PDB file of C-alpha atoms and ligand atoms in Angstrom:
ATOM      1  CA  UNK A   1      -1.015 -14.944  -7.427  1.00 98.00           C
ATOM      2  CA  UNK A   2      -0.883 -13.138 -10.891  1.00 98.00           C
ATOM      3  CA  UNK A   3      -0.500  -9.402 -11.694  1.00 98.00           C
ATOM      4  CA  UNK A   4      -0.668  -7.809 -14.497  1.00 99.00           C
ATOM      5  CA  UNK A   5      -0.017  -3.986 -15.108  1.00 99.00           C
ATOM      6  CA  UNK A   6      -1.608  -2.274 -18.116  1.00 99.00           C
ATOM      7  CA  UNK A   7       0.309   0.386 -18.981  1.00 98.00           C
ATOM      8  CA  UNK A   8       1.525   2.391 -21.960  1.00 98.00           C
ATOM      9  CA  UNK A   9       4.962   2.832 -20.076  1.00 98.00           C
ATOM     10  CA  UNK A  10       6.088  -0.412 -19.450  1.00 98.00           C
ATOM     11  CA  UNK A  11       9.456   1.218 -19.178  1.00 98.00           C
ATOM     12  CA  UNK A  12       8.211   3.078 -16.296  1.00 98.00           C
ATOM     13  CA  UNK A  13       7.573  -0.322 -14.374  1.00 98.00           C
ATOM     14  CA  UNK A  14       9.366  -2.564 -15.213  1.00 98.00           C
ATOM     15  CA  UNK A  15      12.790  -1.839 -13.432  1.00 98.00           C
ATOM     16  CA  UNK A  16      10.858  -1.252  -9.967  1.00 98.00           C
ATOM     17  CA  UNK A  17       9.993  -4.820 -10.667  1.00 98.00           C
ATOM     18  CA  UNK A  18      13.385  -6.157 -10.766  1.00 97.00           C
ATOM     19  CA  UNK A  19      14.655  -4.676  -7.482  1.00 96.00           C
ATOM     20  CA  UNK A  20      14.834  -6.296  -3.812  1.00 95.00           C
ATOM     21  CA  UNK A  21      12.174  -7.628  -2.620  1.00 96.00           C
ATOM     22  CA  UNK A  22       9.858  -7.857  -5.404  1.00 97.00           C
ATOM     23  CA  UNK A  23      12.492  -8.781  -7.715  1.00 98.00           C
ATOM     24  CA  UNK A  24      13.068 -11.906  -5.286  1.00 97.00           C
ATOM     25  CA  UNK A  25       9.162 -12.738  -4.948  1.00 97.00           C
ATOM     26  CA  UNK A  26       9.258 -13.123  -8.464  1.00 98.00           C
ATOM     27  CA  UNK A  27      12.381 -14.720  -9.281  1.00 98.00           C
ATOM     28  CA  UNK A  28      11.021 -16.939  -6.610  1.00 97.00           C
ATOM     29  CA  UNK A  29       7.594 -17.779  -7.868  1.00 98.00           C
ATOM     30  CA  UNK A  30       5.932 -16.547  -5.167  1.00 98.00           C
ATOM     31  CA  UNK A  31       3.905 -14.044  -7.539  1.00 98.00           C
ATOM     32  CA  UNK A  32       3.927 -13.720 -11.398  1.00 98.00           C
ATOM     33  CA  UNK A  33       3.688 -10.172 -12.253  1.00 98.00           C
ATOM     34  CA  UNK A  34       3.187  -9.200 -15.783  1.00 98.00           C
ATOM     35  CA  UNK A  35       3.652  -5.933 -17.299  1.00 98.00           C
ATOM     36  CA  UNK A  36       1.828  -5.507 -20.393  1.00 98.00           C
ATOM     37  CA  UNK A  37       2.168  -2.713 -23.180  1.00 98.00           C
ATOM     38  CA  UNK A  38      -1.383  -1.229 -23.958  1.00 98.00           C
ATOM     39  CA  UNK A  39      -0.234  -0.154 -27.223  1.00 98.00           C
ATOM     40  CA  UNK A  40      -0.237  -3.461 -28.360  1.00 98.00           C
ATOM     41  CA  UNK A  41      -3.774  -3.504 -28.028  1.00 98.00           C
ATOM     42  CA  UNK A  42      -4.622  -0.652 -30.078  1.00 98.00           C
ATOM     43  CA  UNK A  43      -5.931  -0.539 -33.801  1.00 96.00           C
ATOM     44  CA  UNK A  44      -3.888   0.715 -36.953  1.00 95.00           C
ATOM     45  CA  UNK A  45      -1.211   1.645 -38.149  1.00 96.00           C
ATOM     46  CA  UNK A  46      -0.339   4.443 -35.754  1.00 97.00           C
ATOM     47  CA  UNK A  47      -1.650   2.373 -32.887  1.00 98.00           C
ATOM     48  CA  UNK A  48      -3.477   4.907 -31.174  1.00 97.00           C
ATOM     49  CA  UNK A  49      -4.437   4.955 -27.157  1.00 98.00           C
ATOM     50  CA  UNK A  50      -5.862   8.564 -26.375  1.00 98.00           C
ATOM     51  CA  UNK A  51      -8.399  11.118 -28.201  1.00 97.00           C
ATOM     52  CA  UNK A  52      -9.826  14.426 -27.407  1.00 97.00           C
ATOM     53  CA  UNK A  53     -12.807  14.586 -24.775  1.00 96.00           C
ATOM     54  CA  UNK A  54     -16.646  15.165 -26.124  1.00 96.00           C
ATOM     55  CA  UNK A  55     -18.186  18.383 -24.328  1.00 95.00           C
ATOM     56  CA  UNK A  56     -14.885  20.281 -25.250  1.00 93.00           C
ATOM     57  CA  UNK A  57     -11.849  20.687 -22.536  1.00 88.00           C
ATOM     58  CA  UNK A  58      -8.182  20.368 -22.598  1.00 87.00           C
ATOM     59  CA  UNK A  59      -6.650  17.246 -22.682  1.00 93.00           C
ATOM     60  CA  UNK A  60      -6.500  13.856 -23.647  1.00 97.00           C
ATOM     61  CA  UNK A  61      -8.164  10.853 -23.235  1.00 98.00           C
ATOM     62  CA  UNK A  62      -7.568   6.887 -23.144  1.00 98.00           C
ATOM     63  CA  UNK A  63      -9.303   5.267 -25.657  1.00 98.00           C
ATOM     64  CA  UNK A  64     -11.572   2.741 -24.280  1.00 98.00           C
ATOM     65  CA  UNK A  65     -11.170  -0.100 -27.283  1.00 98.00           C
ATOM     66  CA  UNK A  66      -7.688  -0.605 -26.082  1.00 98.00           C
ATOM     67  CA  UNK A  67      -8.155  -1.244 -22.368  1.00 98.00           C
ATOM     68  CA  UNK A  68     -11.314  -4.040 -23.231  1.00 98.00           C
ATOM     69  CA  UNK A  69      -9.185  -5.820 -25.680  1.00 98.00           C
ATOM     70  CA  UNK A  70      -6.285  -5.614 -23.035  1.00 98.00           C
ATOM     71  CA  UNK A  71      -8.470  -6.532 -20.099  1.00 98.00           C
ATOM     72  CA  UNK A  72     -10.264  -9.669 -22.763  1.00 98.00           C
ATOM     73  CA  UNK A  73      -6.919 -10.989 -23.683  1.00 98.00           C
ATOM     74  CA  UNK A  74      -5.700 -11.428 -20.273  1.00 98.00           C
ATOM     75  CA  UNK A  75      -8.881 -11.913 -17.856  1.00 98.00           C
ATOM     76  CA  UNK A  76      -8.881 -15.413 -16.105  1.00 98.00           C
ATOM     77  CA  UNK A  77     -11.838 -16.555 -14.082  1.00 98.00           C
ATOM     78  CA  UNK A  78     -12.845 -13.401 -11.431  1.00 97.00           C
ATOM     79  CA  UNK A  79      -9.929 -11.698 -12.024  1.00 98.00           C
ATOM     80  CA  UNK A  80     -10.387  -8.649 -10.486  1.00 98.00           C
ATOM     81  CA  UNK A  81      -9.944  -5.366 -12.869  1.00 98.00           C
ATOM     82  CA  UNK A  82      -8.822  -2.446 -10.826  1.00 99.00           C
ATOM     83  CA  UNK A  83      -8.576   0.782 -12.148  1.00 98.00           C
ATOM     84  CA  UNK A  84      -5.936   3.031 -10.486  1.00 98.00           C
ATOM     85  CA  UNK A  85      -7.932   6.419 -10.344  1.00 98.00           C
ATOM     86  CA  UNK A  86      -7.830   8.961  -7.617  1.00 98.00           C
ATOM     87  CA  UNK A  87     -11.393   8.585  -7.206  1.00 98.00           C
ATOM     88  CA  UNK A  88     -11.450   5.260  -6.123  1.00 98.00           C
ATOM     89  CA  UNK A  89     -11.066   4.037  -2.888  1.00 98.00           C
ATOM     90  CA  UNK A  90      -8.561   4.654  -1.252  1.00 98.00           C
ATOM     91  CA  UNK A  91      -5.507   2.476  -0.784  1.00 98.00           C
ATOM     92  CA  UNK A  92      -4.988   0.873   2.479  1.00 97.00           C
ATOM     93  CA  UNK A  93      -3.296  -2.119   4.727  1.00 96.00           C
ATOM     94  CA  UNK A  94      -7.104  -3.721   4.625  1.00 96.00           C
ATOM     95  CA  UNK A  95      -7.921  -2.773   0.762  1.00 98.00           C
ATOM     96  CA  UNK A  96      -3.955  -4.527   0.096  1.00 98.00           C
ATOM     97  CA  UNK A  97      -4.648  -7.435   2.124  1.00 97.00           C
ATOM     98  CA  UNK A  98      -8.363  -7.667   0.610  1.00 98.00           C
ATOM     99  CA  UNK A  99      -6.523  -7.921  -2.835  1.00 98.00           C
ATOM    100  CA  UNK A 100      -3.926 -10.156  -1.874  1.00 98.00           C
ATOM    101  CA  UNK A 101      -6.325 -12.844  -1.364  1.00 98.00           C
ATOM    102  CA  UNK A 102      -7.391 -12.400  -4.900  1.00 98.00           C
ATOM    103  CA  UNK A 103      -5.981 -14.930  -7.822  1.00 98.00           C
ATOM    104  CA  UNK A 104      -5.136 -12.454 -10.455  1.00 98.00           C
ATOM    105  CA  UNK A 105      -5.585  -8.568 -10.010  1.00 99.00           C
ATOM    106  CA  UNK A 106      -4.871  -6.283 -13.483  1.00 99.00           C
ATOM    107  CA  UNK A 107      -4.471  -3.220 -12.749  1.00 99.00           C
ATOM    108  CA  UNK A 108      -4.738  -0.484 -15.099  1.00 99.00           C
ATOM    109  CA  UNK A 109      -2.756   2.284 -15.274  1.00 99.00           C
ATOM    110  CA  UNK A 110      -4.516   5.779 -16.841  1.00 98.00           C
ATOM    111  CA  UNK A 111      -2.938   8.619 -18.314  1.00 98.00           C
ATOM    112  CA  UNK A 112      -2.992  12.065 -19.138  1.00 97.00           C
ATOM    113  CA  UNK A 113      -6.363  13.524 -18.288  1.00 97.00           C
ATOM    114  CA  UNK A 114      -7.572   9.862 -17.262  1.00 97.00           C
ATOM    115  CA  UNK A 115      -9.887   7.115 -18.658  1.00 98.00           C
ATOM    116  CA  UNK A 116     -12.846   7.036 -20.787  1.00 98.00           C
ATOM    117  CA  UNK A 117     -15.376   6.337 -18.298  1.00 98.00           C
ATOM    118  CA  UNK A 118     -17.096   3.639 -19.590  1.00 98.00           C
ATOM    119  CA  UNK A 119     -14.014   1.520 -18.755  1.00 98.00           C
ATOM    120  CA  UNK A 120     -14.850   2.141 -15.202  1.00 98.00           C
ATOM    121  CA  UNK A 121     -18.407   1.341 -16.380  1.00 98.00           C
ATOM    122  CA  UNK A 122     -18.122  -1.629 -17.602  1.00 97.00           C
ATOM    123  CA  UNK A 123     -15.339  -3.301 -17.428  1.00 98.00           C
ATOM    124  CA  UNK A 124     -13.132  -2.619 -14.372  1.00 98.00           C
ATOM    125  CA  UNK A 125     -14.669  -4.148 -11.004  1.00 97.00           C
ATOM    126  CA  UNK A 126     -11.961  -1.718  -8.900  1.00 98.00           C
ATOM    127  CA  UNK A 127     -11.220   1.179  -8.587  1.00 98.00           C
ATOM    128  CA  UNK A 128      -8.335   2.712  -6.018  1.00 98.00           C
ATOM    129  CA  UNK A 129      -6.693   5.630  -5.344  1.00 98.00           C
ATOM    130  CA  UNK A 130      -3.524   5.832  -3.348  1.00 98.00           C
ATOM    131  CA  UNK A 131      -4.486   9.305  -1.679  1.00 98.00           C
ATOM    132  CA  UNK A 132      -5.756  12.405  -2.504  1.00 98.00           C
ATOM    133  CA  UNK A 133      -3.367  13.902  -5.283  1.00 98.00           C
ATOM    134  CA  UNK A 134      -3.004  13.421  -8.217  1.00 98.00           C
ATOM    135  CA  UNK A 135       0.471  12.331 -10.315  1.00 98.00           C
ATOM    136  CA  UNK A 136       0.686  12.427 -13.777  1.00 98.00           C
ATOM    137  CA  UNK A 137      -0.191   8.374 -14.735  1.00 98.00           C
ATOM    138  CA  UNK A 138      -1.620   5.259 -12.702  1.00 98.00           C
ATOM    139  CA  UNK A 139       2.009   3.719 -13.023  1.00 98.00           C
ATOM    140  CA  UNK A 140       3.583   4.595  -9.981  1.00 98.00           C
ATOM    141  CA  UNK A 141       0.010   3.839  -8.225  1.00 98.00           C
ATOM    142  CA  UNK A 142       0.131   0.191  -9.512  1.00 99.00           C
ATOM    143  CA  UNK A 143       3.694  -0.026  -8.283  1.00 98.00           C
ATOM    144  CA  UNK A 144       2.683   1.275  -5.136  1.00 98.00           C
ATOM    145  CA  UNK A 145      -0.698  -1.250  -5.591  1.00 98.00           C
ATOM    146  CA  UNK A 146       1.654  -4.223  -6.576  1.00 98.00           C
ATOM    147  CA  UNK A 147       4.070  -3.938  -3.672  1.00 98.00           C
ATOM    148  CA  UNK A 148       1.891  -3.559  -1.252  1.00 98.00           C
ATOM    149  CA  UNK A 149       0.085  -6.750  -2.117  1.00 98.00           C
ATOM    150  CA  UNK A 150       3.041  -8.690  -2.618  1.00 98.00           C
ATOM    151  CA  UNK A 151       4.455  -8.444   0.564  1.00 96.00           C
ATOM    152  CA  UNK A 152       1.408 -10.062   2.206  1.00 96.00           C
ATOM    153  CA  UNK A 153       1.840 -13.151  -0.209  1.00 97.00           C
ATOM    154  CA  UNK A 154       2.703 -15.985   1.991  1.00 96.00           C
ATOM    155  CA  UNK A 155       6.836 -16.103   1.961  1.00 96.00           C
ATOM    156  CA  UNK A 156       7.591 -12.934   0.403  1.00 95.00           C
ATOM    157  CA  UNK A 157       8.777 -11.013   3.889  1.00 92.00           C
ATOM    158  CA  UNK A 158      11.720 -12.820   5.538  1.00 79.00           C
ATOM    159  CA  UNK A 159      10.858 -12.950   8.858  1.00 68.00           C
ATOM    160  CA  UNK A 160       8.429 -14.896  10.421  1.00 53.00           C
ATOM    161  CA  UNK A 161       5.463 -12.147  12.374  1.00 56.00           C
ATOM    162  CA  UNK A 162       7.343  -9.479  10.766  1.00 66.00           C
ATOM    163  CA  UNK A 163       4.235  -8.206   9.330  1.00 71.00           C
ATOM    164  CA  UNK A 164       1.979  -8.559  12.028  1.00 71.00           C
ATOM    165  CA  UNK A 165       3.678  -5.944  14.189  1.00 71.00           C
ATOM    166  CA  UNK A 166       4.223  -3.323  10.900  1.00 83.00           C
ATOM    167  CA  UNK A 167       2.122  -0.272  11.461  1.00 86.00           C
ATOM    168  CA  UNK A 168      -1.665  -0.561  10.271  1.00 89.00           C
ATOM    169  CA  UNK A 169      -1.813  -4.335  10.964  1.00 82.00           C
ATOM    170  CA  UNK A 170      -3.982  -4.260  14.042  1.00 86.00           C
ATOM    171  CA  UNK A 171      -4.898  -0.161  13.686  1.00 93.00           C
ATOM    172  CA  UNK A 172      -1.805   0.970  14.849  1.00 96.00           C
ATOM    173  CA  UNK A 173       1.303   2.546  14.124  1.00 97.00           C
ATOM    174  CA  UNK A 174       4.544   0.296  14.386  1.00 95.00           C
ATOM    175  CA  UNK A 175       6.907   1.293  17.843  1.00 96.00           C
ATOM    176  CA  UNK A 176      10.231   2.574  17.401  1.00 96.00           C
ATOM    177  CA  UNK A 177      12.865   0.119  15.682  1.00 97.00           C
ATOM    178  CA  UNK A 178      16.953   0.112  16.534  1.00 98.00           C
ATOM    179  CA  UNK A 179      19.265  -2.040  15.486  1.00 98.00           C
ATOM    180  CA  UNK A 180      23.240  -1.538  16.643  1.00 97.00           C
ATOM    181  CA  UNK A 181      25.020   0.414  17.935  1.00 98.00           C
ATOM    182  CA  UNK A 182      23.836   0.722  21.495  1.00 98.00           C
ATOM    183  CA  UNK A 183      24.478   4.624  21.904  1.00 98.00           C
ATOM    184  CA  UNK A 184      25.050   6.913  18.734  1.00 98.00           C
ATOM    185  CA  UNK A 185      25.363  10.264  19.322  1.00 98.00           C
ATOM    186  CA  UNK A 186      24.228   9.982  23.012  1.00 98.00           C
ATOM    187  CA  UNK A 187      20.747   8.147  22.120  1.00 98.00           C
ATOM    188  CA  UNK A 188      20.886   4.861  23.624  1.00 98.00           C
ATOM    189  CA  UNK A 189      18.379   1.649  23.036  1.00 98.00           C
ATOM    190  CA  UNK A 190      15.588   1.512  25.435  1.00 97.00           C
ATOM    191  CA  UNK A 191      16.993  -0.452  28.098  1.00 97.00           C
ATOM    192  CA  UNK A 192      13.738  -2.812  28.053  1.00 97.00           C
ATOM    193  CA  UNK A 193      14.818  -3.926  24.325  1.00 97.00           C
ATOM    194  CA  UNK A 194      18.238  -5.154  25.342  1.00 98.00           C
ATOM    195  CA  UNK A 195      16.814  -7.030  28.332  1.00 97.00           C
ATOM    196  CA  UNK A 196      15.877 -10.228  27.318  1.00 98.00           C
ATOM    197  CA  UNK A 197      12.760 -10.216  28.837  1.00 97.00           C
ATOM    198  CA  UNK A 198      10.098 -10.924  25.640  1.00 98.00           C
ATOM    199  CA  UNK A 199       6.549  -9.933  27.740  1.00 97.00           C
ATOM    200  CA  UNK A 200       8.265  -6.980  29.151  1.00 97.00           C
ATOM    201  CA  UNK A 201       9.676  -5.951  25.274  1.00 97.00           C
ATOM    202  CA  UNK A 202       6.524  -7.142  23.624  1.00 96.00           C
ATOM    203  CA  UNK A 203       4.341  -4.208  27.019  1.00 96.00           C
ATOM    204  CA  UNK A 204       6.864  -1.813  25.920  1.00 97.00           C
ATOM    205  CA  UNK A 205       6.128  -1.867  21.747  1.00 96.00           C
ATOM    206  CA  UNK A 206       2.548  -1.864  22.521  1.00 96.00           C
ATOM    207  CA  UNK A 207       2.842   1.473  24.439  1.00 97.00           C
ATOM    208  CA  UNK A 208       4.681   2.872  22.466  1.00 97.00           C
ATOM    209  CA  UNK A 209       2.700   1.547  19.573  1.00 97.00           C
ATOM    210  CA  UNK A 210      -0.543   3.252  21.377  1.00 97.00           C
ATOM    211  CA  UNK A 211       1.381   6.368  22.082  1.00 98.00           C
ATOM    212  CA  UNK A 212       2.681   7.073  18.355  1.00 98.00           C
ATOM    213  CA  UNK A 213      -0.886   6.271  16.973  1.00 98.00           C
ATOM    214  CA  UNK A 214      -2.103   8.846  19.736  1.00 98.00           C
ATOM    215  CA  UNK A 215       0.282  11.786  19.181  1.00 98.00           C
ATOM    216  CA  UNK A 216       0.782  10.793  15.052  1.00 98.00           C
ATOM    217  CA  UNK A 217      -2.725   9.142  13.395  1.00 97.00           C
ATOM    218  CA  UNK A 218      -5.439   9.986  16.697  1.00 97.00           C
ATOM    219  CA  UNK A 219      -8.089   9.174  14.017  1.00 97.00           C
ATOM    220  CA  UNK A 220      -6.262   5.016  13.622  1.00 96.00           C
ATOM    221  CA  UNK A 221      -7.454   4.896  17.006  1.00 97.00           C
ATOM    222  CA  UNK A 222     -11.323   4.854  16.658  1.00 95.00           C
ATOM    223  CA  UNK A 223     -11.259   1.289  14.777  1.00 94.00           C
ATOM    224  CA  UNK A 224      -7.937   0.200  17.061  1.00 96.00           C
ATOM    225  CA  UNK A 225      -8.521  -3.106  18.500  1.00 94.00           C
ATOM    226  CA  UNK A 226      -7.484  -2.263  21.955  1.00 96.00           C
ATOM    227  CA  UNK A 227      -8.498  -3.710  25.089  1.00 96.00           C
ATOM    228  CA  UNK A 228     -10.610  -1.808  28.122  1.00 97.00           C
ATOM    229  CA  UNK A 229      -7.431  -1.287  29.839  1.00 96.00           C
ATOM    230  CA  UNK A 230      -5.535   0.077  26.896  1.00 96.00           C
ATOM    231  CA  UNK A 231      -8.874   2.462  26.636  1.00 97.00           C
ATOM    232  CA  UNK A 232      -7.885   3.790  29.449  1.00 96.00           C
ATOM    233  CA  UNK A 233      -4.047   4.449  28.880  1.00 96.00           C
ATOM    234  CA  UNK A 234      -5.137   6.531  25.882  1.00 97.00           C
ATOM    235  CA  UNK A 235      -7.425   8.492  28.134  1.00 97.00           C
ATOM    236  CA  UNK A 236      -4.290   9.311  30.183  1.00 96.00           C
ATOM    237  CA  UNK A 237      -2.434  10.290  27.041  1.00 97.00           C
ATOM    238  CA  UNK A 238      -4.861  12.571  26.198  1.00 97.00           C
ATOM    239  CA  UNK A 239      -4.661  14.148  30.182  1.00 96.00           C
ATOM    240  CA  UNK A 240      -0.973  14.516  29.391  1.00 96.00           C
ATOM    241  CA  UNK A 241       0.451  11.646  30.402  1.00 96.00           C
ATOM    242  CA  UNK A 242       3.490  10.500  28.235  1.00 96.00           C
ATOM    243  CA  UNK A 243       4.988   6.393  28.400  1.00 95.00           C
ATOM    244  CA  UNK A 244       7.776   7.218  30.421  1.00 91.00           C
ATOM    245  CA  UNK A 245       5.653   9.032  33.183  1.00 89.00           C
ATOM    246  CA  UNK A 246       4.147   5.523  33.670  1.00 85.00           C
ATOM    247  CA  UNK A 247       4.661   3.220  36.505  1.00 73.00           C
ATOM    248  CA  UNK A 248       6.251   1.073  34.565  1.00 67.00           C
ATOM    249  CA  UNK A 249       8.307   1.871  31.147  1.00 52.00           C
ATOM    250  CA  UNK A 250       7.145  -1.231  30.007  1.00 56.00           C
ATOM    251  CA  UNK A 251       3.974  -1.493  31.287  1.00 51.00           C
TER     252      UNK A 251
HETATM  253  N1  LIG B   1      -8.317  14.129 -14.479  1.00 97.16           N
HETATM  254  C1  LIG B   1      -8.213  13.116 -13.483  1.00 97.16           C
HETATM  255  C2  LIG B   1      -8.909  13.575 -12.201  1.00 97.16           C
HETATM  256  O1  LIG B   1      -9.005  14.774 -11.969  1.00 97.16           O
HETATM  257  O2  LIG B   1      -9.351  12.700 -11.422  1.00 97.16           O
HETATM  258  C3  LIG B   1      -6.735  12.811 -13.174  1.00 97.16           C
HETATM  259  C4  LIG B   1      -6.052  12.092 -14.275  1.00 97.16           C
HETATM  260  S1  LIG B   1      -4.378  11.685 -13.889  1.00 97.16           S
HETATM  261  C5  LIG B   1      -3.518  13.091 -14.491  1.00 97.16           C
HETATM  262  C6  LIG B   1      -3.981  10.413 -15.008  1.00 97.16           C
HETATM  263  C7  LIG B   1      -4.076   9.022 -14.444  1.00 97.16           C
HETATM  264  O3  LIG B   1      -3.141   8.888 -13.400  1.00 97.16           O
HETATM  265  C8  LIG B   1      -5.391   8.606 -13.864  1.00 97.16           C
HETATM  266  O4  LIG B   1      -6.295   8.169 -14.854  1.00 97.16           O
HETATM  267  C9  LIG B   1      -4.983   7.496 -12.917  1.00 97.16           C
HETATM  268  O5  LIG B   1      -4.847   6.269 -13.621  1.00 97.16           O
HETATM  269  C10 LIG B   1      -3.614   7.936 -12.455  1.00 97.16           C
HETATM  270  N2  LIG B   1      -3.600   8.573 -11.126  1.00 97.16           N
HETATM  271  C11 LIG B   1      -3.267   9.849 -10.846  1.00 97.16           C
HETATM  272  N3  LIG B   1      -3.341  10.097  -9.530  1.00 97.16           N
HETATM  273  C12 LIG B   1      -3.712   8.938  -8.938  1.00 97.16           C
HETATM  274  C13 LIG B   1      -3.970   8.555  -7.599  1.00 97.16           C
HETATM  275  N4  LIG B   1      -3.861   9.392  -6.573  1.00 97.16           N
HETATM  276  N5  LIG B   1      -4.320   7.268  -7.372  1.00 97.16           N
HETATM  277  C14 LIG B   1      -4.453   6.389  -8.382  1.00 97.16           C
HETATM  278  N6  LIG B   1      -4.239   6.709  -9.687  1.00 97.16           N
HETATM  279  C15 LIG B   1      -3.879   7.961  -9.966  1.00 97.16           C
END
């Protein structure tokens, strides 16, 4: 897969790109990501990206001409041309995986007051937001954009499943992680985790999967996939119920 990232602060980017695990992808050739300088696209001598806004108003503007010779230079065959915008859609686990089965994904990064709008017109086919705020560029949204996709390319995460149990990947948030020691500060590991016993472990991080998405992100659990009986342990959540009142810990 191929990304590029239009930006007029490639400086901005490009060490994020160089670090861990997206460093590796790439390094790898597991995803080509491309950072590209929007100023190269623009006309004249001073090279010139932004201009004041028709219909008066502070602030700046990017210059269309720029972005479509940008976007031309670089667009493959259905590329898809996001613009990062915070009225777009909003970034999630499905919109990431939806793009990671694209080819090659620009993405477009605005700037101070935002984008003439007939780039979103005509020549973006995306747009995305990555929540409702707003920061001062579509930089750090791409990053955000870019790693989020990348992770989901086949090979980029290490271990094998390790995604399918992250939080959001079938509605729900992830259960509780530990790694050693045993007992810090008188907090010992669930006993159920050090047992052995996989269906027992695998009971246990559903629970508490269901119960974290109940107490944390109630409104995840609407479009959960969850089956009739796991209905019904939500319903005694929400009579008061908490996991370890359960028959079973680990049921
Ligand atoms: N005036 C615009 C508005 O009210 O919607 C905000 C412009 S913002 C200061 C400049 C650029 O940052 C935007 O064009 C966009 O590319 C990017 N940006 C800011 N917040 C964002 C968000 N939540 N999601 C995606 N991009 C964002």
């Amino acid at each position: 897969m191929r990304i590029d990232i239009v930006t007029l602060f490639p400086g901005m980017v490009e060490p994020a790109l160089a670090e861990s695990m997206l460093g590796r992808a790439r390094a790898r050739g597991l995803v080509d990501i491309r950072v590209v300088n929007l100023r190269d696209y623009a006309e004249g001598r001073h090279r010139v990206t932004d201009d004041y806004q028709f219909g008066g108003g502070g602030g700046m503007v990017l210059k269309p001409e720029p972005l479509f010779a940008a976007v031309e230079a670089l667009r493959t065959p259905g590329a898809r041309v996001v613009l990062m915008d915070p009225r777009g859609r909003t970034l999630t686990q499905k919109v990431a995986a939806e793009l990671a089965g694209e080819t090659h994904v620009i993405l477009l990064a605005g700037r101070y007051e935002g984008v003439d709008a007939r780039v979103g017109e005509g020549l973006a086919n995306d747009a995305v937001s990555i929540g409702d705020y707003v920061l001062t560029g579509g930089e750090l949204p791409a990053l955000v954009v870019t790693d989020a996709v990348t992770r989901l390319l086949p090979g980029v995460l290490g271990a094998e499943g390790a995604a399918a149990r992250e939080s959001f990947a079938d509605g729900l948030l992830e259960p509780p992680q530990y790694t050693r020691p045993e007992a810090y500060r008188g907090v010992r590991v669930p006993a159920v985790l050090l047992s052995g016993d996989h269906a027992r472990i695998a009971r246990w991080r559903r629970v508490q999967a269901i119960w974290l998405t109940w107490r944390e992100r109630p409104d995840l659990l609407a479009t959960a996939r969850l089956t009739p009986d796991e209905r019904k342990l939500v319903e005694r959540f929400e009579r008061g119920e908490t996991p370890e009142q359960l028959d079973d810990p680990a049921n």
